[in-house]
Amino acid sequence: MSYPSDTPNHDTSDLLKNVHFSSHSSDPLPEAPTASDLLSSTYDPAKLHPMASLGGQLDYLVLDDDKTSDLPGSGTAIPSRGWSDDLCYGTGTMYLGGLALGGAWGFREGASRPLAVSNARLRINSILNSVTRRGTFLGNSAGVLALGYNGINSTIDAVRGKHDAFGSMLAGAITGALFKSTAGVKPALAAATIVSASAGMWSWVKTRV
């Protein structure tokens, strides 16, 4: 950029009028992309992204949360993602089911219990006592049975390499026997039979629904 000779008599406006610019570089300026370049197929829009040059250098996190168990025989009406899935959901479902069933049992027992004095407050107190007693009893018992059954059943399936009704019935028999083992031989055998039959029926229902 060159300026004319500066004199004190020239003001700023005259100075700017006489200024001219010249390029000292002989290289041509790069042309900016036009609208036609952006719409044409030869222009790569990925170059506009700041991470477009990474390509295949990115490591992606693969989540298998929705992957179900690939154990032979595990493809039933209720899909499972593994032993931890069965343990958590099975125990929680049985506990809540036992709690609800025990609560209904306690409500009926408390509502039909004879009282020395017919009073609404005493009746409500009787119902609440029965609900809390029966509900917690059945809920805790069902939760413990489900916890033991799912743990033993998953172990049997891992050892045998497959899941079927026979493994479930064996797990039910072991769970029932352990649950009533402190009550004697006969109660333990009765509990083993009941839990084993229930496990076999549950396995049959899962494959037929």
Tab-separated table of C-alpha atoms in Angstrom, residues 17 28 63 65 81 85 102 107 128-129 133 142 150-151 169 172 186 188 194 206:
chain	number	residue	atom	x	y	z
A	17	LYS	CA	-9.282	9.683	-1.593
A	28	PRO	CA	-3.949	-16.228	-7.083
A	63	LEU	CA	-23.568	-52.196	24.818
A	65	ASP	CA	-27.874	-54.697	27.575
A	81	ARG	CA	-30.272	-61.761	29.793
A	85	ASP	CA	-31.489	-60.960	35.407
A	102	GLY	CA	-50.381	-62.215	52.236
A	107	PHE	CA	-57.264	-58.432	55.383
A	128	LEU	CA	-53.805	-53.870	60.075
A	129	ASN	CA	-52.247	-56.377	62.465
A	133	ARG	CA	-48.281	-60.280	59.905
A	142	ALA	CA	-41.516	-66.235	48.644
A	150	ASN	CA	-32.815	-68.836	40.761
A	151	GLY	CA	-29.290	-69.159	42.118
A	169	MET	CA	-37.411	-79.201	38.848
A	172	GLY	CA	-36.890	-76.528	42.975
A	186	LYS	CA	-40.881	-84.997	56.330
A	188	ALA	CA	-38.274	-80.987	53.928
A	194	ILE	CA	-44.177	-78.796	46.200
A	206	LYS	CA	-43.133	-70.577	29.713
